[in-house]
Short mmCIF file of C-alpha atoms and ligand atoms in Angstrom, two decimals:
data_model
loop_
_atom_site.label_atom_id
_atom_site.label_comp_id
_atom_site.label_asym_id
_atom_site.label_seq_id
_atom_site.Cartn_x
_atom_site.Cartn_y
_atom_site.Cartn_z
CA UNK A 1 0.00 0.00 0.00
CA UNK A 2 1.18 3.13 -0.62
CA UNK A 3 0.26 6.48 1.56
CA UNK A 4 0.84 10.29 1.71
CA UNK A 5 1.27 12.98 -0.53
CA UNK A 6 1.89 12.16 -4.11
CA UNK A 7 3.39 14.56 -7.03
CA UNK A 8 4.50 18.06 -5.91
CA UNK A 9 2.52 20.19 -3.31
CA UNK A 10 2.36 20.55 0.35
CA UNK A 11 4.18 17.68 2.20
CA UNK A 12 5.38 17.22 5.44
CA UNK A 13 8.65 18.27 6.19
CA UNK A 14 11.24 16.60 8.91
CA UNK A 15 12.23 19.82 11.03
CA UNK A 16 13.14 18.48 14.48
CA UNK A 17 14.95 15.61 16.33
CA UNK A 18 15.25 14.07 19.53
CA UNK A 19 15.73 10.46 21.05
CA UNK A 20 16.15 9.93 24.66
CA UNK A 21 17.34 6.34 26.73
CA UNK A 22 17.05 5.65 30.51
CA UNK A 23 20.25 5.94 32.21
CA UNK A 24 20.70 2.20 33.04
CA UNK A 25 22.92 0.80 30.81
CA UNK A 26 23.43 -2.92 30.65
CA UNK A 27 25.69 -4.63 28.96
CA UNK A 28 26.42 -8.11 27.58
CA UNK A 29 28.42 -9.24 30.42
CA UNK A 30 25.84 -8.46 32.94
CA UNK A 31 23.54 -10.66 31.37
CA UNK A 32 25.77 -13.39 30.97
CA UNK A 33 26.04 -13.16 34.60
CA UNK A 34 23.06 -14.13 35.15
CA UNK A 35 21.08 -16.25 31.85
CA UNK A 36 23.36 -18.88 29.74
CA UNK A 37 24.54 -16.68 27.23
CA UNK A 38 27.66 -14.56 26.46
CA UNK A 39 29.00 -11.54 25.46
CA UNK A 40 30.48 -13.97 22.22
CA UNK A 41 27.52 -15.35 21.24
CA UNK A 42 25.19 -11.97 21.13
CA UNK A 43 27.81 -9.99 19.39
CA UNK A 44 28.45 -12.00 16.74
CA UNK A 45 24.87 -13.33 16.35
CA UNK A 46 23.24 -9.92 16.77
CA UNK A 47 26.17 -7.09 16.66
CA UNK A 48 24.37 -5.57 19.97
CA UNK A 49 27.05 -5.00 23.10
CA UNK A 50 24.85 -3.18 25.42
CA UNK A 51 21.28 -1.59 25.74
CA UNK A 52 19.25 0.30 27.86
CA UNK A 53 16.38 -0.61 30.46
CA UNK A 54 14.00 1.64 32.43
CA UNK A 55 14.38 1.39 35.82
CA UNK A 56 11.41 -0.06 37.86
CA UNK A 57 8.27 2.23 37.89
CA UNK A 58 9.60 4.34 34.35
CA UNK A 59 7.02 3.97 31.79
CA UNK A 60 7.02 4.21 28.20
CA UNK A 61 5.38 7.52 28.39
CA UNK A 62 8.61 8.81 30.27
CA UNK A 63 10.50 7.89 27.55
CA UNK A 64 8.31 9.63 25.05
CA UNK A 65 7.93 12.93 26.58
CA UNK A 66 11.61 13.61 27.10
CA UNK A 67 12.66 12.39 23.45
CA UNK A 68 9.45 14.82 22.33
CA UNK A 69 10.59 17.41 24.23
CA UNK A 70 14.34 17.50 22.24
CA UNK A 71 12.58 17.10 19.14
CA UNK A 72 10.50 20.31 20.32
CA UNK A 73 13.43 21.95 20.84
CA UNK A 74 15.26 20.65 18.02
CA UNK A 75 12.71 22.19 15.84
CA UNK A 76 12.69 25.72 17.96
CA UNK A 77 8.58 24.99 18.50
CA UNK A 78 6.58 25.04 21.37
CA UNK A 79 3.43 23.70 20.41
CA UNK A 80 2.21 21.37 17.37
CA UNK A 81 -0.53 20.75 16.08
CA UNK A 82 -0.84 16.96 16.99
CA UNK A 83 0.79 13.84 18.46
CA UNK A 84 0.70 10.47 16.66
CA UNK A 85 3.39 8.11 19.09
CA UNK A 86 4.10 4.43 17.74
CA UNK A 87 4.68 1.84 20.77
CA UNK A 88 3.93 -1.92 21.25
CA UNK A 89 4.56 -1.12 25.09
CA UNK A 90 1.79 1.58 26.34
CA UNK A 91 1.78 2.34 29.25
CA UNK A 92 -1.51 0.38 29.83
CA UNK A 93 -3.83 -1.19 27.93
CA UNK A 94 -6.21 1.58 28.18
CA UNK A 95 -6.29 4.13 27.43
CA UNK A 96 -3.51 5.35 24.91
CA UNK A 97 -0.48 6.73 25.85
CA UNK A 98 -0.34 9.55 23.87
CA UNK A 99 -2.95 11.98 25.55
CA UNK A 100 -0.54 11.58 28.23
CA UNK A 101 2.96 12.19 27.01
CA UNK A 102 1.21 15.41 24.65
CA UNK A 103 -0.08 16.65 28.43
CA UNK A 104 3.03 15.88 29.49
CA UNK A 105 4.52 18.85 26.80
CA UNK A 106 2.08 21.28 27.29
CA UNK A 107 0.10 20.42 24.45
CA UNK A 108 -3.68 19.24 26.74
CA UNK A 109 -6.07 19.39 24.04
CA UNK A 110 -4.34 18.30 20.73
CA UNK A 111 -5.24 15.36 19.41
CA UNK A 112 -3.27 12.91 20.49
CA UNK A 113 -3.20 8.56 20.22
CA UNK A 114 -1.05 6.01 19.57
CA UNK A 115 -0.03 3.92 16.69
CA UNK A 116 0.25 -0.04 16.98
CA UNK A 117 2.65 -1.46 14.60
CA UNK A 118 5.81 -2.99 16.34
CA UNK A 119 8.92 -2.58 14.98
CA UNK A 120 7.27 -0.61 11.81
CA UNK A 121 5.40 1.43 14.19
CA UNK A 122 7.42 4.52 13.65
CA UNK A 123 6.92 4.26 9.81
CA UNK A 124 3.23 3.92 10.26
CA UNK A 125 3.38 6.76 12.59
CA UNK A 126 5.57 9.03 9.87
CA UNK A 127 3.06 7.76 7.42
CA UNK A 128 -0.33 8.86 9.12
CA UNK A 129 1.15 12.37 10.49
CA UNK A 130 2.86 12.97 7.32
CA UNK A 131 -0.96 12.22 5.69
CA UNK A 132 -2.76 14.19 8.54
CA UNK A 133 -0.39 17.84 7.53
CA UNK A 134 -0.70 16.66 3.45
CA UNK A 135 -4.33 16.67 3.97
CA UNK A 136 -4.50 20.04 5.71
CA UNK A 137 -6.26 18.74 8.96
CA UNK A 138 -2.28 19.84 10.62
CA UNK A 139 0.64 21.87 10.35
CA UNK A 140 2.70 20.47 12.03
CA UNK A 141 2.85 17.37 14.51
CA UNK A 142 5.23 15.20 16.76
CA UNK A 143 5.85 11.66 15.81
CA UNK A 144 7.20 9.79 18.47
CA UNK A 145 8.52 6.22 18.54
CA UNK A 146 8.89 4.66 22.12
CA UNK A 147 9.42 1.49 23.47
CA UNK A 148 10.37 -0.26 27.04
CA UNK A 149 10.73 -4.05 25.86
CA UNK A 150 12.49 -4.85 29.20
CA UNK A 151 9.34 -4.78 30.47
CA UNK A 152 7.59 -7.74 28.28
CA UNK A 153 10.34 -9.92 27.43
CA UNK A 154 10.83 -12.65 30.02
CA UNK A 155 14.27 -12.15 31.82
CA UNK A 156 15.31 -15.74 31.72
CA UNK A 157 14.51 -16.73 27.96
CA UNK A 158 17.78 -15.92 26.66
CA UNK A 159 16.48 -15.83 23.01
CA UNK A 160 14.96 -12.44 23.48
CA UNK A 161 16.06 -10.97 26.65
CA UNK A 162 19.16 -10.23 25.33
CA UNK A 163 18.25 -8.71 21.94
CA UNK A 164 16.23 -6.05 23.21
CA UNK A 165 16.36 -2.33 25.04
CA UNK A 166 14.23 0.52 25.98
CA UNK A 167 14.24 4.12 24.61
CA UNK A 168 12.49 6.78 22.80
CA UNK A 169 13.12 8.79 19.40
CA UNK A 170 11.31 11.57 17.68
CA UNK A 171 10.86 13.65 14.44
CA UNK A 172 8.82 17.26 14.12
CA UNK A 173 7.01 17.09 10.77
CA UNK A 174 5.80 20.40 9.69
CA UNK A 175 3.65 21.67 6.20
CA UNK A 176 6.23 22.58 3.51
CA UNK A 177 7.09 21.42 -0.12
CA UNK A 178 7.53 18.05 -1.39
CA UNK A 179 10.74 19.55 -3.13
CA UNK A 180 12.00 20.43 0.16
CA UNK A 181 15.10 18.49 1.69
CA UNK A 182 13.32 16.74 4.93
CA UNK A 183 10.02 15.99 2.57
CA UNK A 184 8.77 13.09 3.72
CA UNK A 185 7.43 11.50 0.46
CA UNK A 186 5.47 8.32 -0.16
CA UNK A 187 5.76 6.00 2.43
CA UNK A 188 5.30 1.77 0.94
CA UNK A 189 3.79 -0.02 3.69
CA UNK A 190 2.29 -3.54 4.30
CA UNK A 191 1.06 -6.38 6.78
CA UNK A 192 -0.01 -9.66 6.65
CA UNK A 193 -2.05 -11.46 9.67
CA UNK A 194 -1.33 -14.94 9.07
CA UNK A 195 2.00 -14.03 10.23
CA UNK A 196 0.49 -13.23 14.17
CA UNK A 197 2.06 -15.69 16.01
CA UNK A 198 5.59 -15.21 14.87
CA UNK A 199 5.72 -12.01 17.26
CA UNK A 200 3.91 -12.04 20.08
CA UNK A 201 2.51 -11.59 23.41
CA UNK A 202 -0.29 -14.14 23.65
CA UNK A 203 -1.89 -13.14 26.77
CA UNK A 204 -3.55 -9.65 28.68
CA UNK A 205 -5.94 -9.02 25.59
CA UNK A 206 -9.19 -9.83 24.71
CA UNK A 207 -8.55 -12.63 23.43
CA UNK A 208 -7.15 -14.09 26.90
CA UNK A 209 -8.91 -12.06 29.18
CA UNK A 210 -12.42 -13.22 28.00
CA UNK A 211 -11.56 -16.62 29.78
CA UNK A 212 -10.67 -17.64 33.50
CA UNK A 213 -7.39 -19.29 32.78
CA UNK A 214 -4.68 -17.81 34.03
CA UNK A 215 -1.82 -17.52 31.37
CA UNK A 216 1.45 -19.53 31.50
CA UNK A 217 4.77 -17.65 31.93
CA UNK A 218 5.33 -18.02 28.35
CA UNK A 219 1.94 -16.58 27.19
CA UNK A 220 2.51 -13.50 29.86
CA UNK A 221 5.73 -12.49 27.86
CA UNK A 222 7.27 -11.73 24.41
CA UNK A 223 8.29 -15.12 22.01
CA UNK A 224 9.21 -14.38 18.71
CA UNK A 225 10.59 -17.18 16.37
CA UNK A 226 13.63 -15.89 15.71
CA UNK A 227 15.07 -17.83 12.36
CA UNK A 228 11.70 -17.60 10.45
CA UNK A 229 11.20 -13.51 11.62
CA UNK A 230 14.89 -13.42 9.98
CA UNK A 231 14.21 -14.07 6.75
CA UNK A 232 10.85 -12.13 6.09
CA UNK A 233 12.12 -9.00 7.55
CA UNK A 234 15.37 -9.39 5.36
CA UNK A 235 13.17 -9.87 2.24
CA UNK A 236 10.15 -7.55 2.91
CA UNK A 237 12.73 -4.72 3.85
CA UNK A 238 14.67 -5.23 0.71
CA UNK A 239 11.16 -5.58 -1.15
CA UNK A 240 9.98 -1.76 0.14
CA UNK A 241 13.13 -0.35 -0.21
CA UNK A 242 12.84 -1.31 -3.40
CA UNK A 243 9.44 0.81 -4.39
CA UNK A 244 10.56 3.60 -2.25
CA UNK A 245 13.47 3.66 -4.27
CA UNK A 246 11.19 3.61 -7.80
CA UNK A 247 9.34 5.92 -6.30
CA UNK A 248 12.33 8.70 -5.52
CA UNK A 249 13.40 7.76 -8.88
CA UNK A 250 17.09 7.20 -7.28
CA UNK A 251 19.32 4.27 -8.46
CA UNK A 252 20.98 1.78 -5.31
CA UNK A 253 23.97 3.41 -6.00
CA UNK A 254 22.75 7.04 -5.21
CA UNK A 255 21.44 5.85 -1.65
CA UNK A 256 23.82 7.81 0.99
CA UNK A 257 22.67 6.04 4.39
CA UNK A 258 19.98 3.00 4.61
CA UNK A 259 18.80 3.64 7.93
CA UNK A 260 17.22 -0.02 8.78
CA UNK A 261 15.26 -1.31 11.89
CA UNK A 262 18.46 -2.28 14.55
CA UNK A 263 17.29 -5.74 14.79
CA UNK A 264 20.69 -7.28 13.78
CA UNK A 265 23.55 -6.24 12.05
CA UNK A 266 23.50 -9.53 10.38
CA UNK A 267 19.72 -8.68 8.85
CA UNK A 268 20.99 -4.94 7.87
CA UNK A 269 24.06 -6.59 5.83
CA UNK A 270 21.06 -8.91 4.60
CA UNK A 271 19.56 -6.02 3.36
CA UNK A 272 22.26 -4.27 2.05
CA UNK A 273 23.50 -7.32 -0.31
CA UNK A 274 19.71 -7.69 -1.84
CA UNK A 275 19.62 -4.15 -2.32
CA UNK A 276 23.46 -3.39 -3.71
CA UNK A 277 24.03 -0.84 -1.16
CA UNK A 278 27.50 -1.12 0.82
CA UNK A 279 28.27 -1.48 4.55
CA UNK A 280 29.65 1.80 4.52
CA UNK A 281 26.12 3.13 3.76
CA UNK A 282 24.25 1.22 6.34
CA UNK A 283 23.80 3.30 9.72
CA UNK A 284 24.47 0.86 12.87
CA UNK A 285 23.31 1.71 15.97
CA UNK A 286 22.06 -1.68 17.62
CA UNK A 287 25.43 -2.11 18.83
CA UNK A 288 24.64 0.83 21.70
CA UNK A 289 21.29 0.12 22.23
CA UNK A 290 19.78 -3.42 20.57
CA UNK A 291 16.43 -3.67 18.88
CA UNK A 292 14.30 -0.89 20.62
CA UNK A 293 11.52 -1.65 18.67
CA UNK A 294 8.96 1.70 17.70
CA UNK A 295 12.00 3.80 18.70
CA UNK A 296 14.78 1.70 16.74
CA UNK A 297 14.38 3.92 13.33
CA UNK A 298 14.35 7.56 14.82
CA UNK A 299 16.87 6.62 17.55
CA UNK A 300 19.14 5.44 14.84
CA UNK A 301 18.51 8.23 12.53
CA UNK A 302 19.71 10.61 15.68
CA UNK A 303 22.35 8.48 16.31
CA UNK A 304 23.45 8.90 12.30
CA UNK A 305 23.09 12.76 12.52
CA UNK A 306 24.69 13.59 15.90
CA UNK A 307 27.72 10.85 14.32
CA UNK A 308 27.99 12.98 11.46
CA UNK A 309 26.82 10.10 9.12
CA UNK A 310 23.43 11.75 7.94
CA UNK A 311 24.51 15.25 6.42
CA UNK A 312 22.14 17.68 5.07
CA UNK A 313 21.40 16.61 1.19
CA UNK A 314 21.95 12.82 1.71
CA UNK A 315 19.74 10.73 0.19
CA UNK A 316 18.77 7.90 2.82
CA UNK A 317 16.17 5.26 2.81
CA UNK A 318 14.43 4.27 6.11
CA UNK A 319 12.99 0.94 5.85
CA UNK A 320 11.77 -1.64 8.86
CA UNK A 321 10.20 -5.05 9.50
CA UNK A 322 7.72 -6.14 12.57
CA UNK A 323 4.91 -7.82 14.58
CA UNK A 324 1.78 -8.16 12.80
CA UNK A 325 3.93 -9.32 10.51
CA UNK A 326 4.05 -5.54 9.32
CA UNK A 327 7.11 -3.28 7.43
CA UNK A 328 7.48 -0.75 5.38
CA UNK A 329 10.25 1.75 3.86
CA UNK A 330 10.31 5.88 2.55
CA UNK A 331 13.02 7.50 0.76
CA UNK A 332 14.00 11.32 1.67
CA UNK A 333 16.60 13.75 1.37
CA UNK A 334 18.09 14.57 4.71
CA UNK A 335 16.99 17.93 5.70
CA UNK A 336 19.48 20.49 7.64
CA UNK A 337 18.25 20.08 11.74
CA UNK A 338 19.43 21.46 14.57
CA UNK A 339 20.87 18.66 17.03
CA UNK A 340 19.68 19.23 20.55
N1 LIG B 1 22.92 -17.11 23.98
C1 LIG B 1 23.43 -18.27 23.60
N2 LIG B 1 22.78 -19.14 22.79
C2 LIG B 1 21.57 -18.76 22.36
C3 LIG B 1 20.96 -17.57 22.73
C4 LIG B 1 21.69 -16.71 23.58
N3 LIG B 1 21.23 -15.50 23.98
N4 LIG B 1 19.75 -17.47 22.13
C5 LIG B 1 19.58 -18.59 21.42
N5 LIG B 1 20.69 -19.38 21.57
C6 LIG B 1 20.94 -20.68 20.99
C7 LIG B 1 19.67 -21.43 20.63
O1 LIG B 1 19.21 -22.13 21.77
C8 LIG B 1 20.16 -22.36 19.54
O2 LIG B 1 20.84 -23.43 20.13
P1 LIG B 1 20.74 -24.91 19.50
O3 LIG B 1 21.34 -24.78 18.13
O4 LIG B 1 21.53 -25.73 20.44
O5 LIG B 1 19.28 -25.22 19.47
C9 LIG B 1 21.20 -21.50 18.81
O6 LIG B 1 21.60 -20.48 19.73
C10 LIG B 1 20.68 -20.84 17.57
O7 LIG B 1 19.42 -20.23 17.88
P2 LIG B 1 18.64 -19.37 16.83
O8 LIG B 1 17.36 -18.87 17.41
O9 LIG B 1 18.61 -20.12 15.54
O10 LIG B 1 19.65 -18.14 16.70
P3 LIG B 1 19.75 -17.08 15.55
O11 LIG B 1 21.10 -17.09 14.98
O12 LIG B 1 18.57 -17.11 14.63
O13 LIG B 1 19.67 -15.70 16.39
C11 LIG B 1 18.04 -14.00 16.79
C12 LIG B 1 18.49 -15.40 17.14
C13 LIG B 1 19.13 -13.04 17.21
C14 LIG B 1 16.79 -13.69 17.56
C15 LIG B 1 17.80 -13.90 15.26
O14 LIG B 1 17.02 -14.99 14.83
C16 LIG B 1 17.13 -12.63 14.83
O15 LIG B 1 17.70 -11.56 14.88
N6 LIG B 1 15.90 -12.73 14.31
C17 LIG B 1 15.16 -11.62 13.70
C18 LIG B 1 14.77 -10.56 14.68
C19 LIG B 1 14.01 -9.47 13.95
O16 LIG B 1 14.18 -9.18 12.79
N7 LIG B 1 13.14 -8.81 14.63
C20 LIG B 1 12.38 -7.75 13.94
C21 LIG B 1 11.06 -7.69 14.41
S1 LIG B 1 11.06 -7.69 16.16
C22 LIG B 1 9.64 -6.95 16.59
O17 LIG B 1 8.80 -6.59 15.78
C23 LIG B 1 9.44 -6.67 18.05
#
């Protein structure tokens, strides 16, 4: 499927950044202190050496307000127009987090919800503010991607506890030019349901809740089956990146930075090799803080700019793969921002 403004005209523009992680760093070490894994094993299977975790009693919406408030001030705005935040870890099942973190800014009585999508959450997110500004209804509106998967994944099953961290990044999209540098332009997106069960948390909704049995420990947390989630995300990625290539009209070889979901370094290269673009070009940033789901893209695409690897005029393809199974990729030219 393919969304937002088409042709030339009013588009949203990227105009602010901002990505925030709790404090607590852990790395590899620490949790082969305490699961059967080590520092060996997750580096070269994933490329990740440490991450971040909240620390008890720090929700999601904590790490959403303080990466919207840098991308506030990144932009030099006080107020928007809306807030559209992607997370798979709210922080509760009702009502949506969003109303809360855009309080949180000063912004009581935008609209304001949340965006379900995994790890393609952000692009959805991008994708439905970027529509909201092309279709007039805003000028301008804070996208936020934040996610605390410490709190989901089960401790002790080393298959996931040690691939993923917490944190929060964030983009200001406001009404400008589709010619503009920072233009966010069509955005290819997708899903398919059958793929449900291959990332999951089983229990806590409806589905679950409208019976008496208790779930199991496994139910109550995150599985995801690693090998098979592998291979679709390396092909639907490549697959999107593809049409949001066709649609830039750019060439492989004119793509500066592909700025892919930090999953694992080993999908990324995956990516890369389908798509002809070299190592060099791909932006890495699980390393620091492993797959942080909703906040993986715009975490990474601070990361690239405050490394000095996203420079204004770059042409750099975001593209991601996640629960549901969902994914999606865009194309832009990297706009000039103000790092905060
Ligand atoms: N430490 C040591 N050994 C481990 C660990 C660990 N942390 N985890 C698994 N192993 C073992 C397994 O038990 C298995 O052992 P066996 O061969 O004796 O049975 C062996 O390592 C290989 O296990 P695999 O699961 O096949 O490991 P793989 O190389 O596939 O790596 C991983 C697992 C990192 C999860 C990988 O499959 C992956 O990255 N998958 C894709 C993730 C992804 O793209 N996610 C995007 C969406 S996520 C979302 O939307 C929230």
């Amino acid at each position: 499927m393919r969304t937002s403004p088409s042709g030339g005209g009013r588009a949203a523009v990227i105009c602010g950044l901002g990505a925030w992680l709790p404090p607590r760093a852990v790395g590899n070490d620490e949790l082969a202190a305490r699961i059967d894994t080590s520092d060996e094993w997750i580096r070269s299977r994933t490329g990740i050496r440490t991450r971040h975790f909240v620390s008890p009693g720090m929700p999601t919406s904590r790490l959403a307000t303080e990466a919207g408030a840098r991308a506030l001030a990144s932009a030099g705005l006080e107020t928007v127009d809306a807030v559209v935040l992607a997370t798979t870890t709210p922080d509760r099942p009702c009502p949506a987090t969003a109303p809360l973190v855009a309080h949180r800014l000063g912004l009581t009585g935008r609209p304001a919800f949340d965006v379900s999508a995994v790890c393609t959450g952000f692009l959805y997110a991008l994708s439905t503010a970027s529509g909201l500004i092309a279709a007039g209804s805003a000028d301008s509106v804070l996208v936020i991607g934040a996610d605390a998967f410490s709190t989901i994944v089960d401790p002790e099953e080393r298959s996931t506890a040690v691939v993923f961290g917490d944190g929060a990044g964030a983009v200001v999209l406001r009404a400008g030019e589709s010619a503009e540098p920072g233009a966010v332009g069509r955005v290819e997106l997708g899903a398919d349901g059958s793929l449900t069960d291959l990332i999951t948390v089983r229990a806590g909704g409806s589905e679950t809740r409208s019976t008496d049995v208790p779930p199991t420990r496994a139910d109550a947390h995150f599985s995801m089956a690693g090998q098979e989630v592998f291979a679709h995300a390396v092909t639907r990625m490549a697959e999107a990146s593809r049409t949001a290539l066709a649609d830039a009209g750019w060439r492989t070889e004119e793509v500066d930075r592909l700025v892919g979901h930090q999953a694992n370094a080993r999908i990324l290269h995956a990516v890369g090799e389908q798509l002809d673009v070299p190592r060099d070009r791909i932006v890495i940033h699980l390393d620091k803080v492993g797959n942080t789901a909703a906040a993986s893209i715009p975490l990474a695409l601070a990361h690239g700019q405050s490394a000095g690897e996203l420079l204004p005029g770059a042409r750099v393809v975001l593209t991601a793969f996640g629960g549901g199974a969902t994914w999606g990729a865009t194309a832009l030219t990297w706009p000039s921002l103000r790092t905060v």
